[in-house]
């Protein structure tokens, strides 16, 4: 089982949305296990009620979630680490520098992996390696293109827009790896 670790700040909104929406989009029996953690998470905080409602509205499972802090062990054990903003990717690399070639922002990874003309069906490790190689060759983009803004304390509409942006990106992951979506 290959772990895909999503990272945000509190592990109560963005990374949870990514974890649960990717899980909902993967086909049954997929060899990927989405997980999440936060750079400033409190161990065992529950999912915010509004986030849970949005996850469920978009077809994800809002039950049995507890937040957890990001650790070096989580980063090292993941096949791919996807921050929801550049600061999260950087925090993961600081904890485990050896994982740098497997740490991206979610949108950066989809952009770089798509940049190789992938039509889907790529092997997980090959897609990750190709994206890491393209990172050094691709022109830099403004942070807004790779970061997903934090909806903390914002109106529900902004949380929902954030969830839709994350859903588009995780659906891109499923497409890149050539997996049939379940929704």
PDB file of C-alpha atoms in Angstrom:
ATOM      1  CA  UNK A   1       0.000   0.000   0.000  1.00  0.00           C
ATOM      2  CA  UNK A   2       1.453   3.358  -1.020  1.00  0.00           C
ATOM      3  CA  UNK A   3       0.655   6.305   1.229  1.00  0.00           C
ATOM      4  CA  UNK A   4      -0.148   9.751  -0.178  1.00  0.00           C
ATOM      5  CA  UNK A   5       0.189  12.303   2.617  1.00  0.00           C
ATOM      6  CA  UNK A   6      -1.630  15.647   2.368  1.00  0.00           C
ATOM      7  CA  UNK A   7      -0.352  18.442   4.606  1.00  0.00           C
ATOM      8  CA  UNK A   8      -1.902  21.740   5.677  1.00  0.00           C
ATOM      9  CA  UNK A   9      -1.641  23.827   8.830  1.00  0.00           C
ATOM     10  CA  UNK A  10      -4.270  22.575  11.299  1.00  0.00           C
ATOM     11  CA  UNK A  11      -5.301  19.306   9.599  1.00  0.00           C
ATOM     12  CA  UNK A  12      -8.959  20.277   9.956  1.00  0.00           C
ATOM     13  CA  UNK A  13      -9.824  21.737   6.525  1.00  0.00           C
ATOM     14  CA  UNK A  14      -7.635  21.548   3.397  1.00  0.00           C
ATOM     15  CA  UNK A  15      -5.630  18.380   4.035  1.00  0.00           C
ATOM     16  CA  UNK A  16      -8.741  16.588   5.332  1.00  0.00           C
ATOM     17  CA  UNK A  17     -10.662  17.588   2.212  1.00  0.00           C
ATOM     18  CA  UNK A  18      -7.848  16.285   0.011  1.00  0.00           C
ATOM     19  CA  UNK A  19      -7.523  13.025   1.950  1.00  0.00           C
ATOM     20  CA  UNK A  20     -11.228  12.254   1.995  1.00  0.00           C
ATOM     21  CA  UNK A  21     -11.962  13.406  -1.565  1.00  0.00           C
ATOM     22  CA  UNK A  22      -9.080  11.391  -3.022  1.00  0.00           C
ATOM     23  CA  UNK A  23     -10.305   8.344  -1.088  1.00  0.00           C
ATOM     24  CA  UNK A  24     -13.757   8.874  -2.607  1.00  0.00           C
ATOM     25  CA  UNK A  25     -12.345   9.155  -6.152  1.00  0.00           C
ATOM     26  CA  UNK A  26     -10.111   6.084  -6.053  1.00  0.00           C
ATOM     27  CA  UNK A  27     -11.431   2.812  -7.409  1.00  0.00           C
ATOM     28  CA  UNK A  28     -12.110   0.010  -4.921  1.00  0.00           C
ATOM     29  CA  UNK A  29      -8.952  -1.907  -4.121  1.00  0.00           C
ATOM     30  CA  UNK A  30      -6.611   0.897  -5.205  1.00  0.00           C
ATOM     31  CA  UNK A  31      -3.091   0.481  -3.869  1.00  0.00           C
ATOM     32  CA  UNK A  32      -3.032   4.083  -2.625  1.00  0.00           C
ATOM     33  CA  UNK A  33      -3.941   5.158   0.888  1.00  0.00           C
ATOM     34  CA  UNK A  34      -4.640   8.877   1.340  1.00  0.00           C
ATOM     35  CA  UNK A  35      -3.689  10.324   4.732  1.00  0.00           C
ATOM     36  CA  UNK A  36      -3.296  13.805   6.180  1.00  0.00           C
ATOM     37  CA  UNK A  37      -1.432  15.774   8.837  1.00  0.00           C
ATOM     38  CA  UNK A  38      -0.897  19.377   9.871  1.00  0.00           C
ATOM     39  CA  UNK A  39       2.168  21.487  10.564  1.00  0.00           C
ATOM     40  CA  UNK A  40       0.404  22.982  13.605  1.00  0.00           C
ATOM     41  CA  UNK A  41      -2.192  20.279  14.238  1.00  0.00           C
ATOM     42  CA  UNK A  42      -3.276  19.191  17.674  1.00  0.00           C
ATOM     43  CA  UNK A  43      -3.304  15.450  17.996  1.00  0.00           C
ATOM     44  CA  UNK A  44      -6.854  14.122  17.981  1.00  0.00           C
ATOM     45  CA  UNK A  45      -8.777  17.270  17.021  1.00  0.00           C
ATOM     46  CA  UNK A  46     -11.909  16.298  15.159  1.00  0.00           C
ATOM     47  CA  UNK A  47     -12.927  17.475  11.717  1.00  0.00           C
ATOM     48  CA  UNK A  48     -14.682  20.841  11.697  1.00  0.00           C
ATOM     49  CA  UNK A  49     -18.460  20.470  11.276  1.00  0.00           C
ATOM     50  CA  UNK A  50     -18.588  22.621   8.151  1.00  0.00           C
ATOM     51  CA  UNK A  51     -15.709  20.702   6.595  1.00  0.00           C
ATOM     52  CA  UNK A  52     -17.431  17.427   7.357  1.00  0.00           C
ATOM     53  CA  UNK A  53     -20.636  18.674   5.704  1.00  0.00           C
ATOM     54  CA  UNK A  54     -18.733  19.795   2.593  1.00  0.00           C
ATOM     55  CA  UNK A  55     -16.784  16.509   2.382  1.00  0.00           C
ATOM     56  CA  UNK A  56     -20.024  14.546   2.558  1.00  0.00           C
ATOM     57  CA  UNK A  57     -21.771  16.829   0.058  1.00  0.00           C
ATOM     58  CA  UNK A  58     -18.972  16.102  -2.428  1.00  0.00           C
ATOM     59  CA  UNK A  59     -19.192  12.350  -1.858  1.00  0.00           C
ATOM     60  CA  UNK A  60     -16.474  11.802   0.740  1.00  0.00           C
ATOM     61  CA  UNK A  61     -16.618  10.133   4.137  1.00  0.00           C
ATOM     62  CA  UNK A  62     -16.814  12.605   7.017  1.00  0.00           C
ATOM     63  CA  UNK A  63     -16.676  10.011   9.807  1.00  0.00           C
ATOM     64  CA  UNK A  64     -13.919   8.742  12.075  1.00  0.00           C
ATOM     65  CA  UNK A  65     -11.351  11.469  11.604  1.00  0.00           C
ATOM     66  CA  UNK A  66      -8.787  12.774  14.062  1.00  0.00           C
ATOM     67  CA  UNK A  67      -6.121  15.297  13.208  1.00  0.00           C
ATOM     68  CA  UNK A  68      -2.444  14.654  13.770  1.00  0.00           C
ATOM     69  CA  UNK A  69       0.749  16.654  13.674  1.00  0.00           C
ATOM     70  CA  UNK A  70       3.179  16.299  10.807  1.00  0.00           C
ATOM     71  CA  UNK A  71       6.244  14.240  11.772  1.00  0.00           C
ATOM     72  CA  UNK A  72       9.416  13.159  10.019  1.00  0.00           C
ATOM     73  CA  UNK A  73       8.210   9.564  10.269  1.00  0.00           C
ATOM     74  CA  UNK A  74       5.020  10.396   8.339  1.00  0.00           C
ATOM     75  CA  UNK A  75       7.005  12.172   5.623  1.00  0.00           C
ATOM     76  CA  UNK A  76       9.580   9.391   5.268  1.00  0.00           C
ATOM     77  CA  UNK A  77       6.875   6.709   5.130  1.00  0.00           C
ATOM     78  CA  UNK A  78       4.845   8.375   2.371  1.00  0.00           C
ATOM     79  CA  UNK A  79       5.282   7.640  -1.311  1.00  0.00           C
ATOM     80  CA  UNK A  80       4.168  11.200  -2.060  1.00  0.00           C
ATOM     81  CA  UNK A  81       3.765  14.242   0.190  1.00  0.00           C
ATOM     82  CA  UNK A  82       1.434  16.970  -1.077  1.00  0.00           C
ATOM     83  CA  UNK A  83       1.244  20.265   0.773  1.00  0.00           C
ATOM     84  CA  UNK A  84      -1.767  22.470   0.232  1.00  0.00           C
ATOM     85  CA  UNK A  85       0.566  25.476   0.147  1.00  0.00           C
ATOM     86  CA  UNK A  86       4.281  25.943  -0.385  1.00  0.00           C
ATOM     87  CA  UNK A  87       4.879  26.424   3.339  1.00  0.00           C
ATOM     88  CA  UNK A  88       3.554  22.894   3.964  1.00  0.00           C
ATOM     89  CA  UNK A  89       5.807  21.349   1.317  1.00  0.00           C
ATOM     90  CA  UNK A  90       8.756  23.203   2.843  1.00  0.00           C
ATOM     91  CA  UNK A  91       7.875  22.018   6.365  1.00  0.00           C
ATOM     92  CA  UNK A  92       7.835  18.408   5.161  1.00  0.00           C
ATOM     93  CA  UNK A  93      11.231  18.799   3.490  1.00  0.00           C
ATOM     94  CA  UNK A  94      12.704  20.384   6.635  1.00  0.00           C
ATOM     95  CA  UNK A  95      11.538  17.368   8.672  1.00  0.00           C
ATOM     96  CA  UNK A  96      12.869  14.822   6.165  1.00  0.00           C
ATOM     97  CA  UNK A  97      15.259  16.298   3.579  1.00  0.00           C
ATOM     98  CA  UNK A  98      15.734  12.877   1.970  1.00  0.00           C
ATOM     99  CA  UNK A  99      12.081  13.000   0.858  1.00  0.00           C
ATOM    100  CA  UNK A 100      12.499  16.212  -1.161  1.00  0.00           C
ATOM    101  CA  UNK A 101      11.903  14.532  -4.542  1.00  0.00           C
ATOM    102  CA  UNK A 102       8.549  13.241  -3.225  1.00  0.00           C
ATOM    103  CA  UNK A 103       7.345  16.558  -1.709  1.00  0.00           C
ATOM    104  CA  UNK A 104       5.264  18.987  -3.757  1.00  0.00           C
ATOM    105  CA  UNK A 105       2.244  21.167  -3.349  1.00  0.00           C
ATOM    106  CA  UNK A 106      -0.878  19.415  -4.616  1.00  0.00           C
ATOM    107  CA  UNK A 107      -1.376  21.826  -7.504  1.00  0.00           C
ATOM    108  CA  UNK A 108       2.352  21.880  -8.321  1.00  0.00           C
ATOM    109  CA  UNK A 109       2.433  18.097  -8.585  1.00  0.00           C
ATOM    110  CA  UNK A 110      -0.592  17.937 -10.897  1.00  0.00           C
ATOM    111  CA  UNK A 111       0.842  20.771 -13.026  1.00  0.00           C
ATOM    112  CA  UNK A 112       4.273  19.150 -13.331  1.00  0.00           C
ATOM    113  CA  UNK A 113       2.962  15.635 -13.888  1.00  0.00           C
ATOM    114  CA  UNK A 114       0.495  16.938 -16.493  1.00  0.00           C
ATOM    115  CA  UNK A 115       3.335  18.874 -18.126  1.00  0.00           C
ATOM    116  CA  UNK A 116       4.850  15.621 -19.264  1.00  0.00           C
ATOM    117  CA  UNK A 117       1.878  14.904 -21.484  1.00  0.00           C
ATOM    118  CA  UNK A 118       0.708  12.035 -19.310  1.00  0.00           C
ATOM    119  CA  UNK A 119      -2.432  10.492 -20.715  1.00  0.00           C
ATOM    120  CA  UNK A 120      -3.134   8.417 -17.642  1.00  0.00           C
ATOM    121  CA  UNK A 121      -2.120   4.935 -16.742  1.00  0.00           C
ATOM    122  CA  UNK A 122       1.279   5.969 -15.428  1.00  0.00           C
ATOM    123  CA  UNK A 123       2.898   3.943 -12.708  1.00  0.00           C
ATOM    124  CA  UNK A 124       2.829   5.824  -9.401  1.00  0.00           C
ATOM    125  CA  UNK A 125       6.603   5.912  -8.837  1.00  0.00           C
ATOM    126  CA  UNK A 126       7.304   6.846 -12.467  1.00  0.00           C
ATOM    127  CA  UNK A 127       4.822   9.737 -12.373  1.00  0.00           C
ATOM    128  CA  UNK A 128       6.334  11.029  -9.110  1.00  0.00           C
ATOM    129  CA  UNK A 129       9.897  10.752 -10.469  1.00  0.00           C
ATOM    130  CA  UNK A 130       8.949  12.506 -13.720  1.00  0.00           C
ATOM    131  CA  UNK A 131       7.292  15.362 -11.830  1.00  0.00           C
ATOM    132  CA  UNK A 132      10.396  15.753  -9.642  1.00  0.00           C
ATOM    133  CA  UNK A 133      12.602  15.915 -12.741  1.00  0.00           C
ATOM    134  CA  UNK A 134      10.348  18.513 -14.388  1.00  0.00           C
ATOM    135  CA  UNK A 135      10.380  20.681 -11.261  1.00  0.00           C
ATOM    136  CA  UNK A 136      13.955  21.705 -12.023  1.00  0.00           C
ATOM    137  CA  UNK A 137      13.220  22.408 -15.681  1.00  0.00           C
ATOM    138  CA  UNK A 138       9.828  24.130 -15.429  1.00  0.00           C
ATOM    139  CA  UNK A 139       9.546  27.886 -15.281  1.00  0.00           C
ATOM    140  CA  UNK A 140       8.596  29.171 -11.822  1.00  0.00           C
ATOM    141  CA  UNK A 141       5.004  30.195 -11.232  1.00  0.00           C
ATOM    142  CA  UNK A 142       3.535  32.712  -8.785  1.00  0.00           C
ATOM    143  CA  UNK A 143       2.672  31.207  -5.377  1.00  0.00           C
ATOM    144  CA  UNK A 144      -1.047  31.694  -6.016  1.00  0.00           C
ATOM    145  CA  UNK A 145      -0.845  29.114  -8.790  1.00  0.00           C
ATOM    146  CA  UNK A 146       0.455  26.391  -6.472  1.00  0.00           C
ATOM    147  CA  UNK A 147      -1.138  27.339  -3.140  1.00  0.00           C
ATOM    148  CA  UNK A 148      -4.708  26.693  -2.053  1.00  0.00           C
ATOM    149  CA  UNK A 149      -5.789  29.489   0.318  1.00  0.00           C
ATOM    150  CA  UNK A 150      -6.666  28.568   3.888  1.00  0.00           C
ATOM    151  CA  UNK A 151     -10.432  28.757   4.495  1.00  0.00           C
ATOM    152  CA  UNK A 152      -9.982  28.934   8.302  1.00  0.00           C
ATOM    153  CA  UNK A 153     -12.422  31.458   9.756  1.00  0.00           C
ATOM    154  CA  UNK A 154     -13.852  32.288   6.340  1.00  0.00           C
ATOM    155  CA  UNK A 155     -17.493  31.906   5.236  1.00  0.00           C
ATOM    156  CA  UNK A 156     -18.787  28.465   4.235  1.00  0.00           C
ATOM    157  CA  UNK A 157     -18.910  29.555   0.573  1.00  0.00           C
ATOM    158  CA  UNK A 158     -15.136  30.024   0.609  1.00  0.00           C
ATOM    159  CA  UNK A 159     -14.649  26.631   2.239  1.00  0.00           C
ATOM    160  CA  UNK A 160     -16.837  25.099  -0.465  1.00  0.00           C
ATOM    161  CA  UNK A 161     -14.837  26.835  -3.238  1.00  0.00           C
ATOM    162  CA  UNK A 162     -11.651  25.567  -1.593  1.00  0.00           C
ATOM    163  CA  UNK A 163     -13.106  22.042  -1.586  1.00  0.00           C
ATOM    164  CA  UNK A 164     -13.998  22.278  -5.277  1.00  0.00           C
ATOM    165  CA  UNK A 165     -10.448  23.403  -6.110  1.00  0.00           C
ATOM    166  CA  UNK A 166      -9.035  20.492  -4.107  1.00  0.00           C
ATOM    167  CA  UNK A 167     -11.492  18.077  -5.721  1.00  0.00           C
ATOM    168  CA  UNK A 168     -10.370  19.140  -9.205  1.00  0.00           C
ATOM    169  CA  UNK A 169      -6.752  18.560  -8.211  1.00  0.00           C
ATOM    170  CA  UNK A 170      -7.289  15.136  -6.613  1.00  0.00           C
ATOM    171  CA  UNK A 171      -9.385  14.104  -9.607  1.00  0.00           C
ATOM    172  CA  UNK A 172      -6.334  15.083 -11.676  1.00  0.00           C
ATOM    173  CA  UNK A 173      -4.238  12.702  -9.586  1.00  0.00           C
ATOM    174  CA  UNK A 174      -6.621   9.860 -10.288  1.00  0.00           C
ATOM    175  CA  UNK A 175      -6.515  10.662 -14.011  1.00  0.00           C
ATOM    176  CA  UNK A 176      -2.694  10.857 -14.036  1.00  0.00           C
ATOM    177  CA  UNK A 177      -2.426   7.398 -12.566  1.00  0.00           C
ATOM    178  CA  UNK A 178      -5.033   6.086 -15.006  1.00  0.00           C
ATOM    179  CA  UNK A 179      -7.478   4.989 -12.334  1.00  0.00           C
ATOM    180  CA  UNK A 180     -11.207   4.880 -12.930  1.00  0.00           C
ATOM    181  CA  UNK A 181     -13.013   7.345 -10.681  1.00  0.00           C
ATOM    182  CA  UNK A 182     -15.703   5.920  -8.440  1.00  0.00           C
ATOM    183  CA  UNK A 183     -18.016   8.930  -8.246  1.00  0.00           C
TER     184      UNK A 183
END
